[in-house]
Short mmCIF file of C-alpha atoms (C1' of nucleotides) in Angstrom, two decimals:
data_model
loop_
_atom_site.label_atom_id
_atom_site.label_comp_id
_atom_site.label_asym_id
_atom_site.label_seq_id
_atom_site.Cartn_x
_atom_site.Cartn_y
_atom_site.Cartn_z
CA MET A 54 106.16 -15.18 -62.05
CA LYS A 55 107.98 -15.95 -58.85
CA SER A 56 106.48 -15.34 -55.48
CA PRO A 57 106.71 -11.61 -54.96
CA ASP A 58 107.39 -12.19 -51.27
CA SER A 59 106.98 -8.47 -50.56
CA ARG A 60 107.40 -9.20 -46.89
CA THR A 61 109.24 -6.20 -45.69
CA GLN A 62 111.75 -6.12 -42.86
CA ALA A 63 109.18 -4.46 -40.66
CA ASP A 64 106.75 -7.30 -41.37
CA ILE A 65 109.28 -9.94 -40.39
CA ALA A 66 110.39 -8.02 -37.32
CA PHE A 67 106.74 -7.65 -36.30
CA GLU A 68 106.10 -11.37 -36.49
CA LEU A 69 109.34 -12.25 -34.76
CA LEU A 70 108.59 -9.89 -31.92
CA GLN A 71 105.01 -11.04 -31.63
CA THR A 72 105.92 -14.70 -31.35
CA ALA A 73 108.76 -13.85 -28.99
CA ILE A 74 106.34 -12.04 -26.71
CA VAL A 75 103.62 -14.64 -27.02
CA LYS A 76 105.95 -17.55 -26.38
CA GLY A 77 107.29 -15.83 -23.33
CA GLU A 78 110.83 -15.39 -24.61
CA ILE A 79 110.35 -11.76 -23.76
CA PRO A 80 108.67 -11.94 -20.36
CA ALA A 81 105.61 -9.89 -19.47
CA GLY A 82 106.38 -6.51 -18.02
CA GLN A 83 109.89 -6.40 -19.46
CA LYS A 84 111.11 -3.15 -20.89
CA ILE A 85 112.29 -3.33 -24.46
CA SER A 86 114.47 -0.64 -25.94
CA GLU A 87 114.98 -0.05 -29.61
CA ALA A 88 118.73 -0.28 -29.20
CA ASP A 89 118.50 -3.74 -27.65
CA LEU A 90 116.29 -4.95 -30.44
CA MET A 91 118.64 -3.60 -33.08
CA GLN A 92 121.49 -5.53 -31.57
CA LYS A 93 119.40 -8.63 -31.00
CA PHE A 94 117.72 -8.87 -34.38
CA GLY A 95 120.07 -6.90 -36.57
CA TYR A 96 117.42 -4.79 -38.21
CA GLY A 97 117.55 -1.04 -38.55
CA ARG A 98 115.75 1.21 -36.14
CA GLY A 99 113.07 2.24 -38.63
CA PRO A 100 111.62 -1.22 -39.26
CA LEU A 101 111.81 -2.00 -35.57
CA ARG A 102 109.87 1.13 -34.71
CA GLU A 103 107.17 0.28 -37.22
CA ALA A 104 106.88 -3.20 -35.78
CA LEU A 105 106.60 -1.76 -32.28
CA HIS A 106 103.83 0.56 -33.38
CA ARG A 107 101.88 -2.34 -34.80
CA LEU A 108 102.34 -4.27 -31.57
CA GLU A 109 101.10 -1.23 -29.71
CA GLY A 110 98.01 -1.18 -31.90
CA ARG A 111 97.44 -4.82 -31.02
CA GLY A 112 97.75 -4.09 -27.34
CA LEU A 113 100.71 -6.40 -26.77
CA ILE A 114 103.03 -3.63 -25.68
CA ILE A 115 102.56 -0.28 -24.00
CA ARG A 116 104.64 2.72 -24.94
CA LYS A 117 105.31 5.98 -23.18
CA ALA A 118 106.74 8.88 -25.12
CA HIS A 119 110.49 9.28 -24.76
CA SER A 120 110.48 6.60 -22.17
CA GLY A 121 110.26 3.26 -23.91
CA ALA A 122 108.03 0.29 -24.47
CA LYS A 123 107.23 -2.61 -22.23
CA VAL A 124 105.38 -5.86 -22.70
CA VAL A 125 101.91 -5.78 -21.20
CA SER A 126 101.47 -7.54 -17.91
CA LEU A 127 98.09 -8.55 -16.60
CA SER A 128 96.79 -8.27 -13.09
CA VAL A 129 94.57 -11.04 -11.79
CA GLU A 130 91.53 -8.88 -12.34
CA GLU A 131 92.48 -8.37 -15.97
CA LEU A 132 93.07 -12.08 -16.38
CA ILE A 133 89.60 -12.80 -15.02
CA ASP A 134 88.16 -10.18 -17.37
CA LEU A 135 89.86 -11.98 -20.22
CA TYR A 136 88.29 -15.28 -19.23
CA GLU A 137 84.84 -13.71 -19.15
CA VAL A 138 85.34 -12.42 -22.67
CA ARG A 139 86.63 -15.79 -23.73
CA GLU A 140 83.59 -17.47 -22.24
CA ALA A 141 81.28 -15.26 -24.27
CA LEU A 142 83.18 -15.58 -27.53
CA GLU A 143 83.99 -19.27 -27.41
CA GLY A 144 80.45 -20.01 -26.36
CA MET A 145 79.23 -18.28 -29.48
CA ALA A 146 81.88 -20.09 -31.50
CA ALA A 147 80.62 -23.45 -30.26
CA ARG A 148 77.04 -22.50 -31.11
CA GLN A 149 77.94 -21.57 -34.65
CA ALA A 150 80.28 -24.53 -35.05
CA ALA A 151 77.39 -26.86 -34.31
CA ARG A 152 75.61 -25.33 -37.28
CA ARG A 153 78.45 -24.82 -39.67
CA MET A 154 81.14 -27.43 -39.13
CA HIS A 155 81.25 -30.15 -41.75
CA THR A 156 80.59 -33.64 -40.55
CA ASP A 157 84.09 -34.75 -41.49
CA GLU A 158 85.56 -31.85 -39.55
CA ILE A 159 83.70 -33.07 -36.49
CA ASP A 160 84.97 -36.58 -37.14
CA ASP A 161 88.52 -35.30 -37.30
CA LEU A 162 88.03 -33.51 -34.04
CA LYS A 163 86.69 -36.72 -32.54
CA ARG A 164 89.78 -38.62 -33.63
CA LEU A 165 91.95 -35.89 -32.17
CA LEU A 166 90.23 -36.21 -28.84
CA GLU A 167 90.54 -40.01 -28.90
CA SER A 168 94.29 -39.69 -29.37
CA HIS A 169 94.29 -37.34 -26.41
CA ALA A 170 92.46 -39.99 -24.43
CA ARG A 171 95.22 -42.48 -25.18
CA GLN A 172 97.83 -39.96 -24.11
CA ILE A 173 96.06 -39.48 -20.83
CA GLU A 174 96.00 -43.22 -20.14
CA GLU A 175 99.64 -43.68 -21.05
CA GLU A 176 101.00 -40.68 -19.24
CA GLN A 177 98.81 -41.16 -16.21
CA GLY A 178 96.81 -38.07 -16.96
CA ILE A 179 99.76 -35.79 -16.77
CA ALA A 180 98.96 -32.36 -17.87
CA TYR A 181 96.34 -32.81 -20.51
CA CYS A 182 95.31 -29.24 -20.09
CA GLN A 183 98.75 -27.81 -20.43
CA ARG A 184 99.54 -29.61 -23.69
CA GLU A 185 99.02 -28.25 -27.12
CA GLY A 186 96.07 -30.61 -27.35
CA ASP A 187 93.88 -28.27 -25.42
CA PHE A 188 94.68 -25.44 -27.77
CA ASP A 189 94.08 -27.68 -30.77
CA PHE A 190 90.63 -28.55 -29.52
CA HIS A 191 89.60 -24.98 -28.88
CA PHE A 192 91.21 -23.74 -32.04
CA ARG A 193 89.30 -26.20 -34.19
CA ILE A 194 85.98 -25.22 -32.76
CA ILE A 195 86.79 -21.55 -33.17
CA SER A 196 87.67 -22.18 -36.80
CA GLY A 197 84.55 -24.29 -37.13
CA SER A 198 82.41 -21.28 -36.33
CA LYS A 199 83.29 -19.99 -39.83
CA ASN A 200 83.12 -16.52 -38.38
CA GLN A 201 86.30 -14.77 -39.43
CA LYS A 202 85.97 -11.84 -37.07
CA LEU A 203 85.34 -14.14 -34.16
CA SER A 204 88.36 -16.27 -35.05
CA GLN A 205 90.48 -13.19 -35.47
CA MET A 206 89.54 -11.74 -32.10
CA LEU A 207 90.07 -15.00 -30.28
CA THR A 208 93.23 -16.28 -31.92
CA GLY A 209 94.70 -12.93 -32.86
CA GLU A 210 94.32 -11.10 -29.61
CA LEU A 211 92.99 -12.98 -26.65
CA TYR A 212 95.01 -16.12 -27.10
CA HIS A 213 98.21 -14.20 -27.55
CA LEU A 214 97.57 -12.55 -24.25
CA LEU A 215 96.44 -15.75 -22.57
CA ARG A 216 99.48 -17.60 -23.81
CA LEU A 217 101.63 -15.16 -21.91
CA TYR A 218 100.24 -16.77 -18.79
CA ARG A 219 99.56 -20.23 -20.06
CA TYR A 220 102.66 -21.79 -18.61
CA ARG A 221 102.12 -20.44 -15.15
CA LEU A 222 98.42 -21.23 -15.25
CA SER A 223 98.84 -24.78 -16.42
CA THR A 224 101.46 -25.89 -13.92
CA PHE A 225 98.86 -26.46 -11.28
CA SER A 226 95.76 -26.98 -13.32
CA GLY A 227 95.48 -30.62 -12.39
CA ARG A 228 92.11 -31.39 -13.87
CA PRO A 229 92.95 -33.30 -17.03
CA GLU A 230 90.28 -36.00 -16.85
CA LYS A 231 87.64 -33.47 -16.01
CA ALA A 232 88.63 -31.27 -18.92
CA PHE A 233 88.67 -34.29 -21.19
CA ARG A 234 85.13 -35.27 -20.24
CA GLU A 235 83.97 -31.72 -20.84
CA HIS A 236 85.60 -31.70 -24.26
CA TRP A 237 83.92 -34.98 -25.10
CA ARG A 238 80.47 -33.73 -24.20
CA ILE A 239 81.00 -30.67 -26.36
CA ILE A 240 81.81 -32.89 -29.33
CA GLU A 241 78.66 -34.90 -28.72
CA ALA A 242 76.65 -31.70 -28.83
CA LEU A 243 78.34 -30.76 -32.10
CA GLU A 244 77.49 -34.15 -33.59
CA GLU A 245 73.87 -33.70 -32.64
CA ARG A 246 73.99 -30.21 -34.18
CA ASP A 247 72.71 -28.84 -30.89
CA GLY A 248 74.17 -25.33 -30.93
CA GLU A 249 72.47 -24.24 -27.76
CA LEU A 250 73.86 -27.15 -25.78
CA ALA A 251 77.32 -26.76 -27.31
CA GLU A 252 77.38 -23.13 -26.22
CA LEU A 253 76.21 -23.97 -22.73
CA LEU A 254 78.84 -26.67 -22.30
CA MET A 255 81.64 -24.56 -23.69
CA ARG A 256 80.74 -21.73 -21.37
CA ARG A 257 80.70 -24.01 -18.37
CA HIS A 258 84.04 -25.44 -19.44
CA ILE A 259 85.73 -22.06 -19.60
CA SER A 260 83.93 -20.79 -16.54
CA ALA A 261 85.30 -23.75 -14.59
CA ALA A 262 88.82 -22.87 -15.70
CA ARG A 263 88.28 -19.30 -14.56
CA GLN A 264 86.98 -20.37 -11.18
CA SER A 265 89.98 -22.62 -10.78
CA ILE A 266 92.27 -19.67 -11.35
CA GLU A 267 90.32 -17.52 -8.91
CA LYS A 268 90.47 -20.22 -6.27
CA ARG A 269 94.18 -20.80 -6.68
CA TYR A 270 94.82 -17.10 -6.50
CA ARG A 271 92.81 -16.68 -3.31
CA GLU A 272 94.76 -19.54 -1.79
CA GLY A 273 98.04 -17.89 -2.74
CA GLN A 274 99.14 -20.71 -5.03
CA LEU A 275 99.19 -18.35 -7.96
CA LYS A 276 101.10 -15.14 -7.97
CA LEU A 277 101.01 -12.53 -10.64
CA MET B 280 104.33 22.38 -13.20
CA LYS B 281 102.45 22.61 -16.42
CA SER B 282 100.88 19.60 -18.03
CA PRO B 283 103.74 17.70 -19.65
CA ASP B 284 101.38 16.85 -22.54
CA SER B 285 103.90 14.35 -23.94
CA ARG B 286 101.47 13.66 -26.71
CA THR B 287 103.68 13.21 -29.67
CA GLN B 288 102.83 14.17 -33.22
CA ALA B 289 102.34 10.54 -34.08
CA ASP B 290 99.84 10.20 -31.23
CA ILE B 291 97.82 13.17 -32.43
CA ALA B 292 97.93 12.05 -36.02
CA PHE B 293 96.80 8.59 -34.95
CA GLU B 294 93.77 9.93 -33.13
CA LEU B 295 92.91 12.35 -35.91
CA LEU B 296 93.06 9.60 -38.48
CA GLN B 297 91.11 7.18 -36.35
CA THR B 298 88.24 9.58 -35.76
CA ALA B 299 88.31 10.60 -39.41
CA ILE B 300 87.94 6.98 -40.46
CA VAL B 301 85.35 6.15 -37.83
CA LYS B 302 83.23 9.19 -38.57
CA GLY B 303 83.28 8.39 -42.23
CA GLU B 304 85.21 11.46 -43.32
CA ILE B 305 87.54 9.02 -45.00
CA PRO B 306 85.12 6.57 -46.60
CA ALA B 307 85.55 2.83 -46.31
CA GLY B 308 87.66 1.29 -49.03
CA GLN B 309 89.38 4.55 -49.89
CA LYS B 310 93.06 4.49 -50.64
CA ILE B 311 95.15 6.78 -48.49
CA SER B 312 98.65 7.75 -49.48
CA GLU B 313 101.24 9.19 -47.18
CA ALA B 314 101.73 12.15 -49.47
CA ASP B 315 98.04 13.06 -49.32
CA LEU B 316 98.07 12.87 -45.56
CA MET B 317 101.16 15.07 -45.33
CA GLN B 318 99.45 17.73 -47.34
CA LYS B 319 96.14 17.34 -45.54
CA PHE B 320 97.41 17.31 -41.96
CA GLY B 321 100.74 19.03 -42.30
CA TYR B 322 102.70 16.46 -40.35
CA GLY B 323 105.92 14.88 -41.51
CA ARG B 324 105.97 11.49 -43.13
CA GLY B 325 107.53 9.75 -40.15
CA PRO B 326 104.76 10.46 -37.63
CA LEU B 327 102.15 9.69 -40.27
CA ARG B 328 103.74 6.33 -40.98
CA GLU B 329 103.79 5.45 -37.30
CA ALA B 330 100.13 6.38 -36.98
CA LEU B 331 99.32 4.23 -40.01
CA HIS B 332 101.11 1.28 -38.50
CA ARG B 333 99.09 1.60 -35.33
CA LEU B 334 95.89 1.76 -37.33
CA GLU B 335 97.01 -1.35 -39.15
CA GLY B 336 97.51 -3.08 -35.81
CA ARG B 337 93.95 -2.08 -34.90
CA GLY B 338 92.60 -3.50 -38.12
CA LEU B 339 91.15 -0.21 -39.33
CA ILE B 340 93.34 -0.05 -42.42
CA ILE B 341 95.02 -2.63 -44.62
CA ARG B 342 98.45 -2.05 -46.07
CA LYS B 343 100.29 -3.66 -48.91
CA ALA B 344 104.01 -3.19 -49.28
CA HIS B 345 105.02 -0.49 -51.75
CA SER B 346 101.43 -0.16 -52.76
CA GLY B 347 99.65 1.85 -50.12
CA ALA B 348 97.04 1.66 -47.43
CA LYS B 349 93.27 1.61 -47.68
CA VAL B 350 90.49 1.86 -45.16
CA VAL B 351 88.88 -1.48 -44.45
CA SER B 352 85.55 -2.13 -46.07
CA LEU B 353 83.20 -4.80 -44.86
CA SER B 354 81.23 -7.24 -46.95
CA VAL B 355 77.78 -8.21 -45.78
CA GLU B 356 79.16 -11.48 -44.49
CA GLU B 357 81.73 -9.63 -42.41
CA LEU B 358 79.06 -7.29 -41.09
CA ILE B 359 76.98 -10.29 -40.02
CA ASP B 360 80.05 -11.80 -38.38
CA LEU B 361 80.47 -8.58 -36.48
CA TYR B 362 76.92 -8.71 -35.22
CA GLU B 363 77.38 -12.26 -34.00
CA VAL B 364 80.43 -11.17 -32.03
CA ARG B 365 78.52 -8.21 -30.71
CA GLU B 366 75.68 -10.46 -29.62
CA ALA B 367 78.06 -12.62 -27.61
CA LEU B 368 79.96 -9.77 -26.02
CA GLU B 369 77.06 -7.46 -25.22
CA GLY B 370 75.12 -10.40 -23.89
CA MET B 371 77.92 -11.07 -21.45
CA ALA B 372 78.12 -7.36 -20.67
CA ALA B 373 74.42 -7.30 -19.76
CA ARG B 374 74.85 -10.36 -17.54
CA GLN B 375 77.71 -8.79 -15.63
CA ALA B 376 76.03 -5.39 -15.52
CA ALA B 377 73.08 -6.96 -13.70
CA ARG B 378 75.52 -8.05 -11.01
CA ARG B 379 77.84 -5.10 -10.88
CA MET B 380 76.02 -1.91 -11.81
CA HIS B 381 75.22 0.33 -8.89
CA THR B 382 71.58 0.96 -8.23
CA ASP B 383 71.93 4.65 -8.96
CA GLU B 384 73.59 3.85 -12.27
CA ILE B 385 70.56 1.79 -13.20
CA ASP B 386 68.31 4.65 -12.11
CA ASP B 387 70.23 7.03 -14.34
CA LEU B 388 69.83 4.65 -17.22
CA LYS B 389 66.12 4.47 -16.52
CA ARG B 390 65.81 8.24 -16.66
CA LEU B 391 67.76 8.25 -19.90
CA LEU B 392 65.35 5.80 -21.44
CA GLU B 393 62.35 7.80 -20.20
CA SER B 394 63.65 10.87 -21.94
CA HIS B 395 63.99 8.77 -25.06
CA ALA B 396 60.37 7.73 -24.66
CA ARG B 397 59.33 11.39 -24.67
CA GLN B 398 61.39 11.98 -27.79
CA ILE B 399 59.65 9.14 -29.53
CA GLU B 400 56.22 10.52 -28.71
CA GLU B 401 57.12 14.02 -29.80
CA GLU B 402 58.90 13.12 -32.99
CA GLN B 403 56.43 10.45 -33.99
CA GLY B 404 58.93 7.69 -33.42
CA ILE B 405 61.36 8.98 -35.96
CA ALA B 406 64.61 7.21 -35.89
CA TYR B 407 65.05 6.23 -32.30
CA CYS B 408 67.55 3.62 -33.33
CA GLN B 409 69.64 5.88 -35.40
CA ARG B 410 70.07 8.51 -32.73
CA GLU B 411 72.90 8.73 -30.30
CA GLY B 412 70.45 7.48 -27.72
CA ASP B 413 70.85 3.94 -28.85
CA PHE B 414 74.60 4.18 -28.49
CA ASP B 415 74.21 5.76 -25.06
CA PHE B 416 72.08 2.89 -23.87
CA HIS B 417 74.43 0.20 -25.07
CA PHE B 418 77.49 2.10 -23.94
CA ARG B 419 76.19 2.44 -20.40
CA ILE B 420 75.50 -1.24 -20.09
CA ILE B 421 78.90 -2.10 -21.50
CA SER B 422 80.52 0.20 -18.97
CA GLY B 423 78.27 -1.27 -16.30
CA SER B 424 79.84 -4.67 -16.83
CA LYS B 425 82.94 -3.29 -15.08
CA ASN B 426 84.98 -5.52 -17.32
CA GLN B 427 87.67 -3.35 -18.83
CA LYS B 428 88.74 -5.78 -21.50
CA LEU B 429 85.16 -6.29 -22.58
CA SER B 430 84.57 -2.54 -22.76
CA GLN B 431 87.77 -2.05 -24.67
CA MET B 432 86.95 -4.68 -27.26
CA LEU B 433 83.42 -3.42 -27.78
CA THR B 434 83.95 0.32 -27.76
CA GLY B 435 87.51 0.34 -29.01
CA GLU B 436 87.23 -1.96 -31.96
CA LEU B 437 83.82 -3.27 -32.86
CA TYR B 438 81.95 -0.03 -32.51
CA HIS B 439 84.49 1.86 -34.56
CA LEU B 440 83.93 -0.63 -37.32
CA LEU B 441 80.17 -0.65 -36.89
CA ARG B 442 80.03 3.12 -36.93
CA LEU B 443 81.47 3.01 -40.39
CA TYR B 444 78.18 1.53 -41.48
CA ARG B 445 75.88 3.04 -38.93
CA TYR B 446 74.51 5.72 -41.17
CA ARG B 447 73.63 3.40 -43.99
CA LEU B 448 72.23 0.81 -41.62
CA SER B 449 70.04 3.20 -39.71
CA THR B 450 68.36 4.92 -42.63
CA PHE B 451 65.88 2.12 -43.04
CA SER B 452 65.87 0.57 -39.60
CA GLY B 453 62.32 1.67 -38.85
CA ARG B 454 61.73 -0.22 -35.69
CA PRO B 455 62.03 2.44 -33.03
CA GLU B 456 59.13 1.44 -30.77
CA LYS B 457 60.19 -2.17 -30.88
CA ALA B 458 63.75 -1.31 -29.96
CA PHE B 459 62.50 0.90 -27.17
CA ARG B 460 60.41 -1.88 -25.66
CA GLU B 461 63.38 -4.21 -25.83
CA HIS B 462 65.57 -1.66 -24.09
CA TRP B 463 62.98 -1.25 -21.39
CA ARG B 464 62.76 -4.94 -20.67
CA ILE B 465 66.52 -5.12 -20.38
CA ILE B 466 66.48 -2.40 -17.76
CA GLU B 467 63.82 -4.27 -15.84
CA ALA B 468 66.05 -7.32 -15.80
CA LEU B 469 68.93 -5.20 -14.53
CA GLU B 470 66.76 -3.83 -11.73
CA GLU B 471 65.83 -7.32 -10.69
CA ARG B 472 69.52 -8.25 -10.82
CA ASP B 473 68.62 -11.09 -13.13
CA GLY B 474 71.82 -11.48 -15.13
CA GLU B 475 70.64 -14.50 -17.05
CA LEU B 476 67.52 -12.75 -18.26
CA ALA B 477 69.43 -9.56 -19.07
CA GLU B 478 71.82 -11.53 -21.23
CA LEU B 479 69.02 -13.36 -22.98
CA LEU B 480 67.14 -10.13 -23.75
CA MET B 481 70.24 -8.30 -24.94
CA ARG B 482 71.13 -11.15 -27.24
CA ARG B 483 67.66 -11.25 -28.70
CA HIS B 484 67.77 -7.48 -29.16
CA ILE B 485 71.00 -7.59 -31.15
CA SER B 486 70.01 -10.73 -32.97
CA ALA B 487 66.85 -8.96 -34.17
CA ALA B 488 68.94 -6.09 -35.50
CA ARG B 489 71.12 -8.56 -37.36
CA GLN B 490 68.18 -10.36 -38.86
CA SER B 491 66.76 -7.04 -39.97
CA ILE B 492 69.98 -6.31 -41.82
CA GLU B 493 70.02 -9.75 -43.41
CA LYS B 494 66.43 -9.35 -44.54
CA ARG B 495 66.98 -5.92 -46.03
CA TYR B 496 70.06 -7.15 -47.81
CA ARG B 497 68.26 -10.11 -49.32
CA GLU B 498 65.54 -7.77 -50.51
CA GLY B 499 68.10 -5.53 -52.13
CA GLN B 500 67.28 -2.51 -49.96
CA LEU B 501 70.78 -2.49 -48.60
CA LYS B 502 73.82 -2.36 -50.74
CA LEU B 503 77.40 -2.69 -49.57
"C1'" DG C 193 122.39 11.79 6.02
"C1'" DA C 194 118.56 13.07 3.03
"C1'" DC C 195 116.89 16.07 -0.31
"C1'" DT C 196 117.16 19.25 -4.16
"C1'" DT C 197 119.39 20.93 -8.28
"C1'" DC C 198 121.54 20.77 -12.41
"C1'" DA C 199 124.30 19.01 -16.05
"C1'" DT C 200 125.31 14.67 -18.39
"C1'" DT C 201 123.82 10.76 -20.69
"C1'" DT C 202 120.68 7.80 -22.65
"C1'" DT C 203 116.57 6.93 -25.20
"C1'" DT C 204 113.11 8.09 -28.14
"C1'" DG C 205 110.80 11.39 -31.64
"C1'" DT C 206 111.45 13.73 -36.07
"C1'" DT C 207 113.32 15.07 -40.31
"C1'" DT C 208 115.86 14.34 -44.43
"C1'" DA C 209 117.89 11.84 -48.01
"C1'" DC C 210 118.23 7.56 -50.52
"C1'" DA C 211 116.95 2.79 -52.22
"C1'" DA C 212 113.61 -0.54 -53.81
"C1'" DT C 213 109.29 -1.83 -55.51
"C1'" DT C 214 105.11 -1.15 -57.75
"C1'" DT C 215 102.20 1.22 -60.83
"C1'" DT C 216 101.33 3.74 -64.92
"C1'" DC C 217 101.40 4.86 -69.52
"C1'" DA C 218 102.92 4.87 -74.00
"C1'" DA C 219 104.87 2.54 -77.86
"C1'" DA C 220 105.44 -1.55 -80.46
"C1'" DA C 221 104.35 -6.24 -81.84
"C1'" DT C 222 100.92 -9.85 -82.74
"C1'" DA D 132 92.18 -3.74 -81.57
"C1'" DT D 133 94.37 -6.25 -77.95
"C1'" DT D 134 98.28 -7.59 -75.65
"C1'" DT D 135 102.99 -7.13 -74.28
"C1'" DT D 136 107.06 -4.80 -73.09
"C1'" DG D 137 109.78 -1.32 -71.26
"C1'" DA D 138 111.03 2.90 -69.26
"C1'" DA D 139 109.42 6.74 -66.50
"C1'" DA D 140 106.94 8.24 -62.50
"C1'" DA D 141 104.99 7.82 -58.17
"C1'" DT D 142 104.88 5.60 -53.79
"C1'" DT D 143 106.55 3.16 -50.10
"C1'" DG D 144 110.61 0.95 -47.42
"C1'" DT D 145 115.09 1.87 -45.22
"C1'" DA D 146 118.94 4.26 -43.31
"C1'" DA D 147 121.34 7.99 -41.15
"C1'" DA D 148 121.68 12.42 -38.94
"C1'" DC D 149 119.53 15.59 -35.83
"C1'" DA D 150 116.33 17.38 -32.08
"C1'" DA D 151 113.84 16.79 -27.87
"C1'" DA D 152 112.51 14.72 -23.84
"C1'" DA D 153 113.28 11.83 -19.87
"C1'" DA D 154 116.33 9.09 -16.83
"C1'" DT D 155 120.64 9.15 -14.40
"C1'" DG D 156 123.99 10.56 -11.19
"C1'" DA D 157 126.95 13.67 -8.91
"C1'" DA D 158 127.48 17.89 -6.48
"C1'" DG D 159 125.78 21.11 -3.34
"C1'" DT D 160 122.60 22.62 0.33
"C1'" DC D 161 119.71 22.14 4.34
#
DNA sequence: GACTTCATTTTTGTTTACAATTTTCAAAAT
DNA sequence: ATTTTGAAAATTGTAAACAAAAATGAAGTC
């Protein structure tokens, strides 16, 4: 019995397109035509169309009949909206993680953060926030909530959208030590199994990021 | 210049299918084949397939290659997960609504609730929760948050899933007066522009509903 | 010179036919 | 009787041809 694979062309095309959009290889707001995709990926038009429809269902692209599809692009207001949603959901994730994460999972997370601390010292605090480390931290807590729907909504939808803007947002973030301290306090709350505190801290953490974006935008350092 | 419509067959089929699934006309867990749909709706297979792919992207159906598609069906655990997500999101919605709802919107909501109060008196408290009134109340507060992404996630995804189970969940809910009092207190918090309190009350309100479901399930009164 | 009009061209929507996979069911072997 | 095997049937995946709508651009008019 060999692995049935059963991943169809449309499946593969869907994943390729999704990662391409999420990683920014296809920039936000760009029009994408079926003909271009055919030439670029080599798949037939049918599978491509099916992949596009799934992306439409996920809200990553917007289509207009007979006109074409384009990658979504967020206004600042929409980005702020996204951060409010994230604050609510990740706060809840932290609360549940404090209840449901295994002790060894928390220990792992602790070790992860300690390695981040070393990186900060060595690299003079360069860009802690913009590294994958930040995503690792948040991702582990989200998984730790053991709430599949919550994980799905955060990692499957919001983060894909947020990643579109991650590069631009992180270039100026410039608060690595602060973020690190906030992460550390959240872990302490998890260790003490204090869900309420973990939620409060996580919400403050994300709220601070949002306010930083708002401030930079008002000052014209951030253009969308 | 007549309305260009530009709603394609696939668009119409998508909406028809979505409402059919959400309203329970196609029960949860049921297999749906493209041939059946062709015969039932009269559209070609292409448009149907595109609609199915969009539904897949929305998470309302699950497809397996060469095997078919079936409407999602939730386990109790998944239903509980959904309520936790709802608690987080609607809590945030209430907080923002306290800030952003116009005073006359709050007044309207108040009148709505008063008419519900009359209904409860007249009908001996029958099934306040299971009526559209409950949805109206929550929907207005969600809209009142003025957060488009939040509204979209709640009304566009979660509620469609929850509605699948609304009928079964409401049959035994039996806490109309309690729910009404909770609604009333939330409105009071909105009037006082106390976002923190509004969030707290909304979260308790939804948490109570979740606990009621958990209890009924443990007692075997609820089968999924 | 700017605007409108209309035909051309491009792009997407739809249908049809075909290929590939899974499922089903019956017959045969253990 | 249960399991296994194989071919037939049903269903989905893919490709190609066709239809329809929208974008483009040039010609004509004001």
